[in-house]
Amino acid sequence: MVDGTTTYGTLHVPAHRPGARLAVALLLPGSGPTDRNGDQPPGFTPATLRLIADVLGQDGVISLRFDKYFTGRTGPGRYRDDPGRIDMAAFTRQAVAAYDVMREQPETDQHALLIVGHSEGGLQALLVARAARPKPVGLALLEPQDLPALDMMDYQVAGQLDQAAAAGVITREVAERNKAAVREGITDFRARHPVVVEGLLPGVAALLRDLDNPLKSRFIHSVDAIYPPDVARRIGPGTRVMVTCGTADTQVPCWTTSPLLRALSAAHATGPGLRVLPEVDHFLHPAGTPVDDQILAESARLALHEFLRPWWNDGGGDARLR
């Protein structure tokens, strides 16, 4: 229970010797109404977090994943009557409460608390690591959000417009005009000025109009104000960290990771560091895989196993950093 809301989730405890203490990981989903499994049902079901939980279980690591606000069984909770009041801090408090629940499980090794975040969940992992006590000893940031939210949106929309122009769907002039309008709209939104959408492509106009949606604007302002490398500089020294970037990820491309990696280095993080996943997309699929195919690329699975290596447990003993 946090902020008057009961949060529902799935705790997966692998088979283990009675009395053993295992490493435990909190799994954090991406942006939007993404549930405990990494899905936005019924139309989007890659099961990213459920598949990650399976990998962790193979290495003897407990996992906890949960339905954040406005998803799954949790639903809107205390924000039912005024959904426009929610902000990123509310989601962080919910995640910290989940971290506390996993820490309190009888099988938990108190020296092996981990967080695994995908996409926006990577940013949330950094926020939870800063707020939680005791601090986690390991963070796996999988295709993590590493730019301010609206800078990421600007990049993504520009890429889509460029692709449409290259395919002849729109002219180059139309693409450039709409790209400029997105940048101007973001500047206006950040300054809390009205966003102009007249004369734009319908999809671009809808996207910009959505920024001023009173049900969403508070949250968007709150998450856009966060620069992920600034948060990364404040993680605990010695934290084992892995960052993945798939070369086929068009949502969080590899070229954006450098400031985040420098910040982690400045924080004296240890561990695998950057792992480039060849021909892997944002949802850890092999490139070209339909988004709803519930598989993880082998390189993503191997990267997770590598990150977890210090805490592997075959069911016979306690997890310990080694």
GROMACS .gro file of C-alpha atoms in nm:
model
  322
    1MET     CA    1   0.000   0.000   0.000
    2VAL     CA    2   0.137   0.343  -0.098
    3ASP     CA    3  -0.042   0.678  -0.118
    4GLY     CA    4  -0.368   0.503  -0.036
    5THR     CA    5  -0.342   0.257  -0.326
    6THR     CA    6  -0.298  -0.119  -0.318
    7THR     CA    7  -0.053  -0.223  -0.589
    8TYR     CA    8  -0.074  -0.574  -0.733
    9GLY     CA    9   0.215  -0.770  -0.876
   10THR     CA   10   0.386  -1.104  -0.929
   11LEU     CA   11   0.659  -1.239  -0.702
   12HIS     CA   12   0.859  -1.519  -0.863
   13VAL     CA   13   1.068  -1.725  -0.620
   14PRO     CA   14   1.286  -1.992  -0.788
   15ALA     CA   15   1.330  -2.332  -0.630
   16HIS     CA   16   1.590  -2.318  -0.354
   17ARG     CA   17   1.718  -2.500  -0.049
   18PRO     CA   18   1.507  -2.435   0.265
   19GLY     CA   19   1.656  -2.144   0.452
   20ALA     CA   20   1.864  -2.017   0.159
   21ARG     CA   21   1.874  -1.647   0.086
   22LEU     CA   22   1.857  -1.539  -0.278
   23ALA     CA   23   1.927  -1.224  -0.474
   24VAL     CA   24   1.607  -1.036  -0.560
   25ALA     CA   25   1.532  -0.794  -0.843
   26LEU     CA   26   1.260  -0.534  -0.888
   27LEU     CA   27   1.148  -0.519  -1.254
   28LEU     CA   28   1.033  -0.181  -1.386
   29PRO     CA   29   0.836  -0.134  -1.710
   30GLY     CA   30   0.855   0.120  -1.990
   31SER     CA   31   0.643   0.427  -2.047
   32GLY     CA   32   0.269   0.456  -2.084
   33PRO     CA   33   0.015   0.204  -1.953
   34THR     CA   34   0.266  -0.083  -1.946
   35ASP     CA   35   0.173  -0.353  -1.697
   36ARG     CA   36   0.370  -0.597  -1.484
   37ASN     CA   37   0.446  -0.818  -1.785
   38GLY     CA   38   0.568  -0.536  -2.009
   39ASP     CA   39   0.241  -0.534  -2.203
   40GLN     CA   40  -0.026  -0.281  -2.301
   41PRO     CA   41  -0.312  -0.524  -2.367
   42PRO     CA   42  -0.495  -0.608  -2.577
   43GLY     CA   43  -0.304  -0.466  -2.871
   44PHE     CA   44   0.057  -0.475  -2.750
   45THR     CA   45   0.187  -0.786  -2.575
   46PRO     CA   46   0.564  -0.849  -2.612
   47ALA     CA   47   0.580  -0.977  -2.248
   48THR     CA   48   0.923  -0.817  -2.205
   49LEU     CA   49   0.925  -0.816  -1.823
   50ARG     CA   50   0.774  -1.162  -1.790
   51LEU     CA   51   1.048  -1.299  -2.015
   52ILE     CA   52   1.314  -1.115  -1.814
   53ALA     CA   53   1.171  -1.266  -1.496
   54ASP     CA   54   1.212  -1.611  -1.654
   55VAL     CA   55   1.580  -1.541  -1.723
   56LEU     CA   56   1.635  -1.425  -1.366
   57GLY     CA   57   1.464  -1.735  -1.234
   58GLN     CA   58   1.702  -1.956  -1.432
   59ASP     CA   59   1.989  -1.797  -1.238
   60GLY     CA   60   1.816  -1.843  -0.903
   61VAL     CA   61   1.718  -1.477  -0.864
   62ILE     CA   62   1.382  -1.377  -0.716
   63SER     CA   63   1.189  -1.113  -0.909
   64LEU     CA   64   0.901  -0.881  -0.829
   65ARG     CA   65   0.709  -0.703  -1.102
   66PHE     CA   66   0.393  -0.501  -1.053
   67ASP     CA   67   0.107  -0.319  -1.222
   68LYS     CA   68   0.190   0.050  -1.196
   69TYR     CA   69  -0.084   0.312  -1.181
   70PHE     CA   70  -0.345   0.289  -1.459
   71THR     CA   71  -0.248  -0.066  -1.554
   72GLY     CA   72  -0.363  -0.417  -1.476
   73ARG     CA   73  -0.528  -0.495  -1.147
   74THR     CA   74  -0.388  -0.183  -0.975
   75GLY     CA   75  -0.574   0.062  -1.199
   76PRO     CA   76  -0.583   0.435  -1.118
   77GLY     CA   77  -0.587   0.393  -0.740
   78ARG     CA   78  -0.604   0.725  -0.559
   79TYR     CA   79  -0.596   0.910  -0.893
   80ARG     CA   80  -0.928   0.766  -1.010
   81ASP     CA   81  -1.117   1.094  -0.963
   82ASP     CA   82  -0.838   1.322  -1.087
   83PRO     CA   83  -0.594   1.138  -1.314
   84GLY     CA   84  -0.434   1.466  -1.418
   85ARG     CA   85  -0.273   1.500  -1.073
   86ILE     CA   86  -0.032   1.213  -1.119
   87ASP     CA   87   0.335   1.286  -1.183
   88MET     CA   88   0.661   1.094  -1.210
   89ALA     CA   89   0.722   1.126  -0.836
   90ALA     CA   90   0.404   0.926  -0.768
   91PHE     CA   91   0.528   0.641  -0.987
   92THR     CA   92   0.864   0.653  -0.809
   93ARG     CA   93   0.700   0.631  -0.466
   94GLN     CA   94   0.504   0.329  -0.587
   95ALA     CA   95   0.823   0.163  -0.714
   96VAL     CA   96   1.010   0.237  -0.389
   97ALA     CA   97   0.723   0.074  -0.197
   98ALA     CA   98   0.757  -0.233  -0.420
   99TYR     CA   99   1.132  -0.236  -0.352
  100ASP     CA  100   1.056  -0.239   0.021
  101VAL     CA  101   0.816  -0.532  -0.024
  102MET     CA  102   1.076  -0.740  -0.210
  103ARG     CA  103   1.337  -0.653   0.052
  104GLU     CA  104   1.109  -0.787   0.325
  105GLN     CA  105   1.052  -1.129   0.167
  106PRO     CA  106   1.181  -1.414   0.388
  107GLU     CA  107   1.396  -1.557   0.107
  108THR     CA  108   1.569  -1.226   0.030
  109ASP     CA  109   1.943  -1.184   0.070
  110GLN     CA  110   1.965  -0.832   0.211
  111HIS     CA  111   2.308  -0.791   0.049
  112ALA     CA  112   2.181  -0.873  -0.301
  113LEU     CA  113   1.906  -0.622  -0.384
  114LEU     CA  114   1.883  -0.546  -0.758
  115ILE     CA  115   1.673  -0.335  -0.996
  116VAL     CA  116   1.612  -0.412  -1.363
  117GLY     CA  117   1.444  -0.140  -1.570
  118HIS     CA  118   1.340  -0.138  -1.935
  119SER     CA  119   1.311   0.185  -2.139
  120GLU     CA  120   1.153   0.450  -1.913
  121GLY     CA  121   1.190   0.186  -1.645
  122GLY     CA  122   1.566   0.238  -1.675
  123LEU     CA  123   1.522   0.600  -1.569
  124GLN     CA  124   1.285   0.488  -1.294
  125ALA     CA  125   1.548   0.237  -1.176
  126LEU     CA  126   1.793   0.524  -1.126
  127LEU     CA  127   1.530   0.726  -0.936
  128VAL     CA  128   1.447   0.431  -0.710
  129ALA     CA  129   1.817   0.357  -0.654
  130ARG     CA  130   1.859   0.715  -0.533
  131ALA     CA  131   1.561   0.699  -0.296
  132ALA     CA  132   1.565   0.340  -0.166
  133ARG     CA  133   1.724   0.222   0.157
  134PRO     CA  134   1.935   0.019   0.160
  135LYS     CA  135   2.058   0.107  -0.185
  136PRO     CA  136   2.060  -0.165  -0.450
  137VAL     CA  137   2.391  -0.332  -0.526
  138GLY     CA  138   2.308  -0.382  -0.894
  139LEU     CA  139   2.119  -0.203  -1.174
  140ALA     CA  140   2.042  -0.345  -1.519
  141LEU     CA  141   1.932  -0.061  -1.748
  142LEU     CA  142   1.786  -0.221  -2.060
  143GLU     CA  143   1.748   0.017  -2.356
  144PRO     CA  144   1.707   0.292  -2.093
  145GLN     CA  145   1.561   0.637  -2.146
  146ASP     CA  146   1.874   0.851  -2.144
  147LEU     CA  147   1.745   1.185  -2.277
  148PRO     CA  148   1.475   1.417  -2.142
  149ALA     CA  149   1.139   1.272  -2.246
  150LEU     CA  150   1.050   1.538  -2.503
  151ASP     CA  151   1.397   1.537  -2.658
  152MET     CA  152   1.343   1.165  -2.709
  153MET     CA  153   1.002   1.233  -2.865
  154ASP     CA  154   1.156   1.494  -3.097
  155TYR     CA  155   1.417   1.244  -3.217
  156GLN     CA  156   1.163   0.967  -3.269
  157VAL     CA  157   0.914   1.181  -3.462
  158ALA     CA  158   1.191   1.326  -3.679
  159GLY     CA  159   1.303   0.975  -3.767
  160GLN     CA  160   0.950   0.873  -3.862
  161LEU     CA  161   0.908   1.182  -4.080
  162ASP     CA  162   1.242   1.119  -4.251
  163GLN     CA  163   1.139   0.762  -4.324
  164ALA     CA  164   0.806   0.877  -4.468
  165ALA     CA  165   0.985   1.127  -4.692
  166ALA     CA  166   1.238   0.868  -4.808
  167ALA     CA  167   0.952   0.633  -4.896
  168GLY     CA  168   0.775   0.906  -5.095
  169VAL     CA  169   0.474   0.911  -4.862
  170ILE     CA  170   0.529   1.283  -4.795
  171THR     CA  171   0.756   1.541  -4.952
  172ARG     CA  172   1.082   1.648  -4.796
  173GLU     CA  173   0.937   1.998  -4.752
  174VAL     CA  174   0.642   1.861  -4.553
  175ALA     CA  175   0.876   1.652  -4.340
  176GLU     CA  176   1.099   1.948  -4.256
  177ARG     CA  177   0.804   2.174  -4.178
  178ASN     CA  178   0.656   1.920  -3.940
  179LYS     CA  179   0.992   1.850  -3.777
  180ALA     CA  180   1.035   2.221  -3.710
  181ALA     CA  181   0.681   2.238  -3.571
  182VAL     CA  182   0.756   1.955  -3.326
  183ARG     CA  183   1.064   2.139  -3.197
  184GLU     CA  184   0.866   2.463  -3.163
  185GLY     CA  185   0.579   2.281  -2.994
  186ILE     CA  186   0.814   2.125  -2.738
  187THR     CA  187   0.968   2.466  -2.666
  188ASP     CA  188   0.622   2.618  -2.618
  189PHE     CA  189   0.505   2.334  -2.396
  190ARG     CA  190   0.811   2.359  -2.176
  191ALA     CA  191   0.749   2.732  -2.141
  192ARG     CA  192   0.381   2.651  -2.060
  193HIS     CA  193   0.261   2.835  -2.369
  194PRO     CA  194  -0.016   2.705  -2.598
  195VAL     CA  195   0.105   2.454  -2.857
  196VAL     CA  196   0.017   2.542  -3.219
  197VAL     CA  197  -0.093   2.251  -3.438
  198GLU     CA  198  -0.262   2.413  -3.739
  199GLY     CA  199  -0.141   2.303  -4.082
  200LEU     CA  200   0.045   1.994  -3.960
  201LEU     CA  201   0.012   1.633  -4.056
  202PRO     CA  202  -0.275   1.473  -3.860
  203GLY     CA  203  -0.050   1.238  -3.663
  204VAL     CA  204   0.193   1.514  -3.570
  205ALA     CA  205  -0.090   1.749  -3.476
  206ALA     CA  206  -0.246   1.482  -3.253
  207LEU     CA  207   0.087   1.418  -3.082
  208LEU     CA  208   0.145   1.785  -3.007
  209ARG     CA  209  -0.216   1.839  -2.903
  210ASP     CA  210  -0.175   1.553  -2.657
  211LEU     CA  211   0.095   1.748  -2.473
  212ASP     CA  212  -0.167   1.998  -2.361
  213ASN     CA  213  -0.409   1.724  -2.254
  214PRO     CA  214  -0.489   1.813  -1.890
  215LEU     CA  215  -0.490   1.442  -1.804
  216LYS     CA  216  -0.128   1.407  -1.915
  217SER     CA  217   0.049   1.743  -1.909
  218ARG     CA  218   0.146   1.735  -1.540
  219PHE     CA  219   0.313   1.397  -1.581
  220ILE     CA  220   0.486   1.498  -1.904
  221HIS     CA  221   0.626   1.815  -1.746
  222SER     CA  222   0.751   1.613  -1.448
  223VAL     CA  223   0.929   1.341  -1.645
  224ASP     CA  224   1.065   1.581  -1.906
  225ALA     CA  225   1.232   1.785  -1.630
  226ILE     CA  226   1.455   1.487  -1.545
  227TYR     CA  227   1.789   1.448  -1.720
  228PRO     CA  228   1.884   1.083  -1.668
  229PRO     CA  229   2.263   1.137  -1.645
  230ASP     CA  230   2.205   1.381  -1.356
  231VAL     CA  231   2.026   1.106  -1.166
  232ALA     CA  232   2.290   0.848  -1.258
  233ARG     CA  233   2.563   1.056  -1.093
  234ARG     CA  234   2.392   0.999  -0.758
  235ILE     CA  235   2.383   0.622  -0.745
  236GLY     CA  236   2.589   0.450  -0.477
  237PRO     CA  237   2.963   0.405  -0.546
  238GLY     CA  238   3.046   0.047  -0.636
  239THR     CA  239   2.700  -0.031  -0.776
  240ARG     CA  240   2.723  -0.301  -1.043
  241VAL     CA  241   2.559  -0.154  -1.353
  242MET     CA  242   2.484  -0.283  -1.699
  243VAL     CA  243   2.347  -0.067  -1.981
  244THR     CA  244   2.227  -0.230  -2.303
  245CYS     CA  245   2.179  -0.069  -2.641
  246GLY     CA  246   2.043  -0.263  -2.935
  247THR     CA  247   2.180  -0.155  -3.270
  248ALA     CA  248   1.830  -0.191  -3.419
  249ASP     CA  249   1.667   0.017  -3.143
  250THR     CA  250   1.507   0.316  -3.317
  251GLN     CA  251   1.354   0.450  -2.994
  252VAL     CA  252   1.670   0.477  -2.782
  253PRO     CA  253   1.962   0.458  -3.026
  254CYS     CA  254   2.312   0.374  -2.916
  255TRP     CA  255   2.449   0.721  -2.996
  256THR     CA  256   2.244   0.867  -2.708
  257THR     CA  257   2.410   0.659  -2.436
  258SER     CA  258   2.743   0.840  -2.394
  259PRO     CA  259   2.634   1.104  -2.136
  260LEU     CA  260   2.466   0.836  -1.926
  261LEU     CA  261   2.776   0.616  -1.936
  262ARG     CA  262   2.999   0.909  -1.838
  263ALA     CA  263   2.770   0.988  -1.544
  264LEU     CA  264   2.781   0.626  -1.424
  265SER     CA  265   3.159   0.632  -1.446
  266ALA     CA  266   3.167   0.955  -1.242
  267ALA     CA  267   2.952   0.781  -0.980
  268HIS     CA  268   3.215   0.502  -0.961
  269ALA     CA  269   2.978   0.234  -1.084
  270THR     CA  270   3.130  -0.106  -1.155
  271GLY     CA  271   3.013  -0.408  -1.346
  272PRO     CA  272   2.962  -0.497  -1.708
  273GLY     CA  273   2.891  -0.139  -1.819
  274LEU     CA  274   2.773  -0.098  -2.178
  275ARG     CA  275   2.668  -0.407  -2.368
  276VAL     CA  276   2.591  -0.346  -2.736
  277LEU     CA  277   2.337  -0.596  -2.866
  278PRO     CA  278   2.382  -0.643  -3.244
  279GLU     CA  279   2.059  -0.633  -3.446
  280VAL     CA  280   1.838  -0.615  -3.135
  281ASP     CA  281   1.540  -0.378  -3.118
  282HIS     CA  282   1.392  -0.175  -2.833
  283PHE     CA  283   1.194  -0.470  -2.697
  284LEU     CA  284   1.500  -0.696  -2.693
  285HIS     CA  285   1.381  -0.885  -3.000
  286PRO     CA  286   1.599  -0.989  -3.291
  287ALA     CA  287   1.559  -0.714  -3.552
  288GLY     CA  288   1.251  -0.762  -3.769
  289THR     CA  289   1.061  -0.970  -3.515
  290PRO     CA  290   0.691  -0.880  -3.484
  291VAL     CA  291   0.649  -0.678  -3.165
  292ASP     CA  292   0.404  -0.925  -3.009
  293ASP     CA  293   0.634  -1.226  -3.053
  294GLN     CA  294   0.721  -1.317  -2.695
  295ILE     CA  295   1.091  -1.389  -2.725
  296LEU     CA  296   1.418  -1.233  -2.613
  297ALA     CA  297   1.718  -1.216  -2.842
  298GLU     CA  298   1.989  -1.457  -2.735
  299SER     CA  299   2.236  -1.170  -2.691
  300ALA     CA  300   1.993  -1.001  -2.451
  301ARG     CA  301   1.958  -1.320  -2.250
  302LEU     CA  302   2.336  -1.361  -2.234
  303ALA     CA  303   2.378  -1.001  -2.122
  304LEU     CA  304   2.131  -1.056  -1.837
  305HIS     CA  305   2.311  -1.375  -1.733
  306GLU     CA  306   2.641  -1.185  -1.734
  307PHE     CA  307   2.497  -0.908  -1.518
  308LEU     CA  308   2.360  -1.165  -1.272
  309ARG     CA  309   2.676  -1.375  -1.257
  310PRO     CA  310   2.782  -1.259  -0.906
  311TRP     CA  311   2.445  -1.370  -0.768
  312TRP     CA  312   2.387  -1.697  -0.953
  313ASN     CA  313   2.227  -1.958  -0.729
  314ASP     CA  314   2.159  -2.317  -0.826
  315GLY     CA  315   1.925  -2.372  -0.532
  316GLY     CA  316   2.191  -2.505  -0.298
  317GLY     CA  317   2.318  -2.199  -0.113
  318ASP     CA  318   2.299  -1.829  -0.044
  319ALA     CA  319   2.354  -1.560  -0.306
  320ARG     CA  320   2.673  -1.367  -0.247
  321LEU     CA  321   2.876  -1.122  -0.449
  322ARG     CA  322   3.181  -1.311  -0.567
   0.00000   0.00000   0.00000
